[in-house]
Short mmCIF file of C-alpha atoms and ligand atoms in Angstrom, two decimals:
data_model
loop_
_atom_site.label_atom_id
_atom_site.label_comp_id
_atom_site.label_asym_id
_atom_site.label_seq_id
_atom_site.Cartn_x
_atom_site.Cartn_y
_atom_site.Cartn_z
CA MET Q 1 -33.37 28.07 78.14
CA ASN Q 2 -29.80 27.39 78.62
CA ILE Q 3 -28.68 23.78 79.31
CA ALA Q 4 -25.55 22.32 80.80
CA PHE Q 5 -24.93 18.57 80.58
CA LEU Q 6 -22.30 17.05 82.79
CA GLY Q 7 -21.19 13.26 81.99
CA LEU Q 8 -20.83 12.12 78.59
CA GLY Q 9 -20.63 8.43 79.43
CA ALA Q 10 -22.23 5.52 77.43
CA ILE Q 11 -25.75 6.89 78.05
CA GLY Q 12 -24.91 10.46 78.90
CA ARG Q 13 -23.46 11.11 75.44
CA PRO Q 14 -26.40 10.17 73.44
CA MET Q 15 -28.74 11.95 75.75
CA ALA Q 16 -26.61 15.09 75.43
CA ALA Q 17 -26.73 14.75 71.55
CA ARG Q 18 -30.42 14.68 71.79
CA VAL Q 19 -30.44 17.90 73.76
CA ALA Q 20 -28.01 19.38 71.22
CA ALA Q 21 -30.19 18.32 68.24
CA SER Q 22 -33.19 20.10 69.73
CA GLY Q 23 -31.62 23.32 69.41
CA LEU Q 24 -31.53 24.28 72.95
CA PRO Q 25 -28.52 26.20 73.78
CA LEU Q 26 -26.05 23.70 75.33
CA THR Q 27 -22.71 23.55 77.33
CA VAL Q 28 -21.03 20.25 78.07
CA TRP Q 29 -18.62 19.32 80.78
CA ASN Q 30 -16.98 16.00 81.26
CA ARG Q 31 -14.41 14.73 83.85
CA THR Q 32 -12.12 13.63 80.74
CA ALA Q 33 -12.01 16.88 79.19
CA ALA Q 34 -11.08 15.42 75.70
CA ARG Q 35 -14.49 13.77 75.55
CA ALA Q 36 -16.26 17.02 75.90
CA ALA Q 37 -14.11 18.82 73.45
CA ALA Q 38 -14.81 16.17 70.95
CA PHE Q 39 -18.55 16.29 71.53
CA ALA Q 40 -18.56 20.20 71.38
CA LYS Q 41 -16.85 20.09 68.07
CA GLU Q 42 -19.24 17.43 66.63
CA PHE Q 43 -22.29 19.13 67.75
CA GLY Q 44 -21.21 22.71 67.56
CA VAL Q 45 -21.98 23.41 71.25
CA ARG Q 46 -19.86 25.00 73.93
CA HIS Q 47 -17.74 23.05 76.31
CA ALA Q 48 -16.69 24.19 79.95
CA ALA Q 49 -13.50 23.73 81.70
CA THR Q 50 -15.17 23.22 85.22
CA PRO Q 51 -18.66 22.27 86.57
CA ALA Q 52 -19.10 25.78 87.87
CA ASP Q 53 -18.21 27.30 84.48
CA ALA Q 54 -20.85 24.87 82.76
CA ALA Q 55 -23.52 25.82 85.21
CA ARG Q 56 -22.94 29.59 85.39
CA ASP Q 57 -25.61 30.65 82.76
CA ALA Q 58 -27.69 27.55 82.88
CA ASP Q 59 -31.41 27.37 83.65
CA ALA Q 60 -31.12 23.58 83.96
CA VAL Q 61 -28.04 21.46 84.59
CA VAL Q 62 -28.36 17.61 83.64
CA THR Q 63 -26.10 15.09 85.51
CA CYS Q 64 -25.41 11.58 84.48
CA MET Q 65 -22.72 10.05 86.40
CA PRO Q 66 -22.25 6.42 87.64
CA THR Q 67 -23.26 7.10 91.25
CA SER Q 68 -25.09 9.75 93.60
CA HIS Q 69 -21.94 10.04 95.33
CA ASP Q 70 -20.15 11.35 92.02
CA VAL Q 71 -22.76 13.87 91.64
CA ALA Q 72 -22.37 14.97 95.17
CA SER Q 73 -18.69 15.20 94.67
CA LEU Q 74 -19.06 17.83 92.04
CA LEU Q 75 -21.11 20.26 94.23
CA ASP Q 76 -18.39 21.90 96.42
CA GLY Q 77 -15.38 23.94 95.88
CA PRO Q 78 -14.53 26.91 93.76
CA ASP Q 79 -15.02 24.82 90.43
CA GLY Q 80 -18.06 23.03 91.88
CA LEU Q 81 -21.60 23.18 90.81
CA LEU Q 82 -22.79 25.28 93.85
CA ALA Q 83 -20.28 28.18 92.77
CA GLY Q 84 -21.79 28.35 89.45
CA LEU Q 85 -25.64 27.66 89.85
CA GLY Q 86 -27.89 30.67 89.99
CA ASP Q 87 -30.88 31.50 91.83
CA GLY Q 88 -33.92 29.51 90.50
CA ALA Q 89 -32.05 27.02 88.41
CA THR Q 90 -32.77 23.51 88.25
CA LEU Q 91 -30.61 20.36 88.87
CA ILE Q 92 -31.84 17.20 86.79
CA ASP Q 93 -29.97 14.23 88.09
CA CYS Q 94 -30.32 11.42 85.45
CA THR Q 95 -27.89 9.19 87.43
CA SER Q 96 -29.28 5.98 88.57
CA GLY Q 97 -28.70 7.07 92.14
CA ASP Q 98 -29.70 6.20 95.66
CA PRO Q 99 -32.43 8.11 97.47
CA ALA Q 100 -30.53 9.04 100.68
CA THR Q 101 -27.72 10.94 98.80
CA SER Q 102 -30.36 12.37 96.38
CA ARG Q 103 -31.93 13.88 99.38
CA LYS Q 104 -28.74 15.25 100.65
CA ILE Q 105 -28.04 16.81 97.20
CA ARG Q 106 -31.61 18.44 97.30
CA ASP Q 107 -30.98 19.84 100.67
CA ALA Q 108 -27.56 21.35 99.64
CA LEU Q 109 -29.15 22.94 96.56
CA ALA Q 110 -32.25 24.13 98.45
CA ALA Q 111 -29.96 26.51 100.26
CA LYS Q 112 -29.07 28.31 96.99
CA ASN Q 113 -32.79 28.22 95.84
CA VAL Q 114 -31.90 25.69 93.22
CA GLY Q 115 -34.49 22.88 92.47
CA TYR Q 116 -33.68 19.25 92.35
CA ILE Q 117 -35.15 16.25 90.79
CA ASP Q 118 -33.91 12.68 90.61
CA ALA Q 119 -34.67 11.68 86.96
CA PRO Q 120 -33.02 8.15 86.23
CA VAL Q 121 -33.75 6.79 82.88
CA SER Q 122 -34.49 3.27 81.40
CA GLY Q 123 -34.24 2.23 77.73
CA GLY Q 124 -30.47 1.71 77.27
CA THR Q 125 -28.12 3.44 74.89
CA SER Q 126 -30.18 2.78 71.88
CA GLY Q 127 -33.30 4.35 73.45
CA ALA Q 128 -31.02 7.26 74.30
CA GLU Q 129 -30.01 7.59 70.69
CA LYS Q 130 -33.62 7.44 69.51
CA GLY Q 131 -34.96 9.78 72.39
CA THR Q 132 -37.35 7.08 73.63
CA LEU Q 133 -36.07 6.62 77.13
CA THR Q 134 -38.55 6.25 79.97
CA ILE Q 135 -37.77 8.60 82.91
CA MET Q 136 -38.76 8.25 86.42
CA VAL Q 137 -38.75 11.34 88.32
CA GLY Q 138 -38.60 12.01 92.19
CA GLY Q 139 -39.34 15.62 93.44
CA ASP Q 140 -41.52 18.58 93.50
CA PRO Q 141 -43.90 18.32 90.67
CA ALA Q 142 -43.34 22.21 89.91
CA VAL Q 143 -39.57 21.44 89.48
CA LEU Q 144 -40.55 18.67 87.11
CA GLU Q 145 -42.51 20.95 84.92
CA ARG Q 146 -39.65 23.26 84.72
CA ALA Q 147 -37.33 20.44 83.67
CA ARG Q 148 -39.83 18.80 81.14
CA PRO Q 149 -38.65 20.68 78.19
CA VAL Q 150 -35.10 19.15 78.71
CA LEU Q 151 -36.40 15.81 79.49
CA GLU Q 152 -38.57 15.57 76.29
CA THR Q 153 -35.46 15.85 74.12
CA PHE Q 154 -34.41 12.24 75.21
CA GLY Q 155 -37.37 10.82 77.02
CA GLN Q 156 -40.67 9.49 75.63
CA LYS Q 157 -42.44 8.35 78.80
CA ILE Q 158 -41.92 10.80 81.78
CA VAL Q 159 -43.48 9.48 85.19
CA HIS Q 160 -43.44 11.46 88.40
CA CYS Q 161 -43.04 8.66 91.05
CA GLY Q 162 -43.04 10.56 94.37
CA ASP Q 163 -40.76 12.80 96.36
CA VAL Q 164 -36.96 13.12 95.95
CA GLY Q 165 -35.62 9.53 95.86
CA ALA Q 166 -38.62 7.83 94.55
CA GLY Q 167 -37.22 7.92 90.89
CA ASP Q 168 -34.05 6.41 92.23
CA ALA Q 169 -36.00 3.67 94.09
CA VAL Q 170 -38.29 2.77 91.19
CA LYS Q 171 -35.06 2.57 88.89
CA ALA Q 172 -33.22 0.31 91.30
CA VAL Q 173 -36.16 -2.05 91.60
CA ASN Q 174 -36.55 -2.30 87.90
CA ASN Q 175 -32.87 -3.17 87.45
CA ALA Q 176 -33.16 -5.72 90.19
CA PHE Q 177 -35.84 -7.32 88.09
CA LEU Q 178 -33.31 -7.34 85.12
CA ALA Q 179 -30.43 -8.79 87.20
CA THR Q 180 -32.67 -11.63 88.66
CA HIS Q 181 -34.06 -12.43 85.20
CA ILE Q 182 -30.62 -12.45 83.60
CA LEU Q 183 -29.33 -14.95 86.24
CA ALA Q 184 -32.54 -17.23 86.50
CA ALA Q 185 -32.68 -17.39 82.68
CA ALA Q 186 -28.91 -18.38 82.49
CA GLU Q 187 -29.43 -21.04 85.16
CA GLY Q 188 -32.38 -22.59 83.68
CA LEU Q 189 -30.99 -22.48 79.96
CA ALA Q 190 -27.65 -23.87 81.28
CA ALA Q 191 -29.58 -26.85 82.68
CA LEU Q 192 -31.49 -27.35 79.38
CA VAL Q 193 -28.24 -27.21 77.30
CA LYS Q 194 -26.64 -29.91 79.60
CA MET Q 195 -29.40 -32.12 79.04
CA GLY Q 196 -29.10 -31.79 75.21
CA VAL Q 197 -31.83 -29.13 74.43
CA ASP Q 198 -30.97 -26.32 71.88
CA PRO Q 199 -31.29 -23.02 73.80
CA LYS Q 200 -32.90 -21.53 70.53
CA VAL Q 201 -35.53 -24.10 70.68
CA ALA Q 202 -36.00 -23.62 74.48
CA LEU Q 203 -36.23 -19.80 73.90
CA ASP Q 204 -38.80 -20.27 71.05
CA VAL Q 205 -41.01 -22.09 73.69
CA ILE Q 206 -40.44 -19.83 76.75
CA ASN Q 207 -40.69 -16.55 74.68
CA ALA Q 208 -44.31 -17.72 73.76
CA SER Q 209 -44.92 -18.66 77.36
CA SER Q 210 -45.32 -17.18 80.85
CA GLY Q 211 -41.46 -17.34 81.78
CA ARG Q 212 -40.56 -14.70 79.14
CA SER Q 213 -38.58 -11.50 80.03
CA ASN Q 214 -36.45 -8.86 78.38
CA ALA Q 215 -33.57 -11.34 79.26
CA SER Q 216 -35.10 -14.18 77.41
CA MET Q 217 -36.68 -12.24 74.53
CA ASN Q 218 -33.71 -9.75 73.93
CA LEU Q 219 -30.66 -10.00 75.87
CA ILE Q 220 -29.98 -13.76 75.60
CA PRO Q 221 -30.82 -14.31 71.92
CA GLU Q 222 -28.94 -11.10 70.75
CA ARG Q 223 -25.98 -11.17 72.98
CA VAL Q 224 -25.31 -14.55 74.62
CA ILE Q 225 -26.32 -17.02 72.00
CA THR Q 226 -24.33 -15.03 69.22
CA ARG Q 227 -21.40 -14.60 71.74
CA LYS Q 228 -21.27 -10.84 70.99
CA PHE Q 229 -21.73 -9.51 74.48
CA PRO Q 230 -21.52 -5.88 73.45
CA ARG Q 231 -20.57 -3.53 76.08
CA THR Q 232 -23.51 -0.89 76.49
CA PHE Q 233 -24.17 -0.98 80.18
CA ARG Q 234 -21.66 -2.07 82.60
CA LEU Q 235 -22.02 -4.89 85.07
CA ALA Q 236 -20.49 -2.69 87.66
CA LEU Q 237 -23.41 -0.26 87.30
CA LEU Q 238 -26.01 -3.02 87.54
CA GLU Q 239 -24.36 -4.15 90.53
CA LYS Q 240 -24.67 -0.86 92.15
CA ASP Q 241 -28.18 -0.67 91.30
CA VAL Q 242 -29.32 -4.18 92.81
CA GLY Q 243 -27.35 -3.03 95.92
CA ILE Q 244 -29.58 0.11 95.95
CA ALA Q 245 -32.69 -2.09 95.72
CA ALA Q 246 -31.62 -4.36 98.40
CA GLU Q 247 -30.80 -1.27 100.70
CA VAL Q 248 -34.45 0.11 99.96
CA ALA Q 249 -35.93 -3.27 100.98
CA ARG Q 250 -33.71 -3.18 104.29
CA GLU Q 251 -34.71 0.45 104.98
CA THR Q 252 -38.42 -0.50 104.35
CA ARG Q 253 -37.94 -3.57 106.39
CA VAL Q 254 -39.35 -5.81 103.69
CA PRO Q 255 -37.93 -9.35 103.80
CA ALA Q 256 -36.41 -9.74 100.33
CA PRO Q 257 -34.04 -12.71 100.10
CA ILE Q 258 -34.15 -12.78 96.27
CA LEU Q 259 -32.99 -9.15 96.12
CA GLN Q 260 -30.23 -9.65 98.88
CA LEU Q 261 -29.01 -12.81 97.04
CA THR Q 262 -29.03 -11.18 93.50
CA ALA Q 263 -27.07 -8.29 94.89
CA ASP Q 264 -24.40 -10.73 96.45
CA LEU Q 265 -24.23 -12.78 93.17
CA PHE Q 266 -23.72 -9.54 91.12
CA ARG Q 267 -21.06 -8.43 93.59
CA ILE Q 268 -19.16 -11.75 93.07
CA ALA Q 269 -19.77 -11.22 89.31
CA ARG Q 270 -18.28 -7.67 89.43
CA GLY Q 271 -15.26 -8.99 91.50
CA GLU Q 272 -14.75 -11.57 88.74
CA PHE Q 273 -15.33 -9.69 85.45
CA GLY Q 274 -14.10 -6.31 86.63
CA GLU Q 275 -15.30 -2.75 86.00
CA VAL Q 276 -15.60 -2.65 82.12
CA ALA Q 277 -17.47 -5.72 81.58
CA ASP Q 278 -21.17 -5.66 80.46
CA HIS Q 279 -23.97 -6.53 82.56
CA VAL Q 280 -25.07 -9.52 80.42
CA GLU Q 281 -21.51 -11.07 80.89
CA ALA Q 282 -22.94 -12.31 84.21
CA VAL Q 283 -24.30 -15.10 82.36
CA LYS Q 284 -20.66 -16.26 81.92
CA MET Q 285 -20.35 -16.89 85.73
CA VAL Q 286 -23.40 -19.20 85.56
CA GLU Q 287 -21.82 -20.88 82.48
CA GLN Q 288 -18.60 -21.49 84.47
CA TRP Q 289 -20.46 -23.07 87.18
CA ALA Q 290 -22.35 -25.32 84.85
CA GLY Q 291 -19.45 -26.10 82.42
CA VAL Q 292 -21.43 -25.22 79.42
CA GLU Q 293 -22.00 -22.40 76.94
CA ILE Q 294 -25.44 -21.14 76.33
CA ALA Q 295 -24.95 -21.31 72.48
P1 NDP Y 301 -20.23 5.38 82.03
O1 NDP Y 301 -19.35 4.70 83.05
O2 NDP Y 301 -20.28 5.07 80.66
O3 NDP Y 301 -19.99 6.91 82.10
C1 NDP Y 301 -19.87 7.67 83.33
C2 NDP Y 301 -19.72 9.09 83.18
O4 NDP Y 301 -19.37 9.86 84.49
C3 NDP Y 301 -18.45 9.56 82.18
O5 NDP Y 301 -18.69 10.66 81.61
C4 NDP Y 301 -17.28 9.63 83.39
O6 NDP Y 301 -16.31 10.65 82.98
C5 NDP Y 301 -18.32 10.31 84.48
N1 NDP Y 301 -17.59 10.13 85.83
C6 NDP Y 301 -17.45 9.04 86.48
N2 NDP Y 301 -17.06 9.22 87.71
C7 NDP Y 301 -16.79 10.65 87.83
C8 NDP Y 301 -16.64 11.45 88.92
N3 NDP Y 301 -16.23 10.83 90.19
N4 NDP Y 301 -16.65 12.81 88.71
C9 NDP Y 301 -17.08 13.30 87.52
N5 NDP Y 301 -17.44 12.50 86.47
C10 NDP Y 301 -17.39 11.16 86.68
O7 NDP Y 301 -21.73 5.27 82.70
P2 NDP Y 301 -23.13 5.17 81.72
O8 NDP Y 301 -23.15 6.48 80.91
O9 NDP Y 301 -23.41 3.89 81.13
O10 NDP Y 301 -24.15 5.45 83.06
C11 NDP Y 301 -24.43 6.64 83.70
C12 NDP Y 301 -25.54 6.58 84.60
O11 NDP Y 301 -26.65 6.06 83.85
C13 NDP Y 301 -25.39 5.29 85.74
O12 NDP Y 301 -25.94 5.70 86.83
C14 NDP Y 301 -26.17 4.12 84.91
O13 NDP Y 301 -26.46 3.32 86.17
C15 NDP Y 301 -27.25 4.63 84.30
N6 NDP Y 301 -27.92 4.13 83.17
C16 NDP Y 301 -26.96 3.70 82.22
C17 NDP Y 301 -27.42 2.82 81.16
C18 NDP Y 301 -26.80 2.28 80.03
O14 NDP Y 301 -27.34 1.71 79.10
N7 NDP Y 301 -25.46 2.50 80.02
C19 NDP Y 301 -29.02 2.71 80.91
C20 NDP Y 301 -29.78 3.27 82.09
C21 NDP Y 301 -29.22 3.97 83.12
P3 NDP Y 301 -14.90 9.95 82.21
O15 NDP Y 301 -15.29 10.19 80.74
O16 NDP Y 301 -14.03 10.99 82.60
O17 NDP Y 301 -14.64 8.65 82.70
#
């Protein structure tokens, strides 16, 4: 089974490294070609000059881009994926994408008899390195079965969620929870700090109580209180995800004021902190409003 992997970003790179380590024959492509060349040298795999070239002999192509639109932009033209993908191949899109664009990509590929699943991941860059990602899949179960040997190289829990777009929607809603938890925890802790409570003491209580979350248990102790704010998952990408969740709620006509507000707050934070800031840096916006540091 020949694999092509397109998009060696913060999470794509360790995922592709797992594919390489599994021994499956691998070709990589990245927009910034030097990154693909360095990867190919390190792992002893092939790197391609264009998406078409990467896809040419591939049974399965994995994409891991910021947005579904970035994936769609790779399809057309003489160097595009459609020019390289062969009859019966599979596109596994691990982008945290949006359902509507994923459906359009599925339709464009179906005309060439190429299967498509949306297969966004959770578990962060550390989960990708360890091969313990959770993968939420939308699409034809038969296409998922063809893709499974590739997914198993970087994923531990692989869940079929429904038709194309269902994986994207579950991922977006999960990340909307993450975003609301970060902001709510920051607001509450900032208030406690202002009234003189040590945030470590507050978290000791909260993490043994019903208000705990990944934000309170891991992100804030490891990244905020230490003031380390490592850059592992861009705030701009989380802003995109909450926007997708808010859009899913609008399309399904579910009143969702908390999702819409969180999407707006992350849009403000993205404007303030820019494209390279980490998602946990949204806490700094709340700290600025409060005039205290959660430390
Ligand atoms: P990065 O921004 O670190 O990397 C993005 C990758 O996509 C790079 O390889 C970049 O190439 C490439 N790229 C960007 N735009 C284009 C384009 N228009 N055409 C071709 N290639 C492009 O993102 P991540 O790796 O962090 O995230 C990738 C996806 O995974 C996102 O959808 C994200 O939401 C999701 N995700 C990320 C997690 C994380 O912890 N980082 C966790 C779970 C999901 P170049 O090198 O040239 O810039």
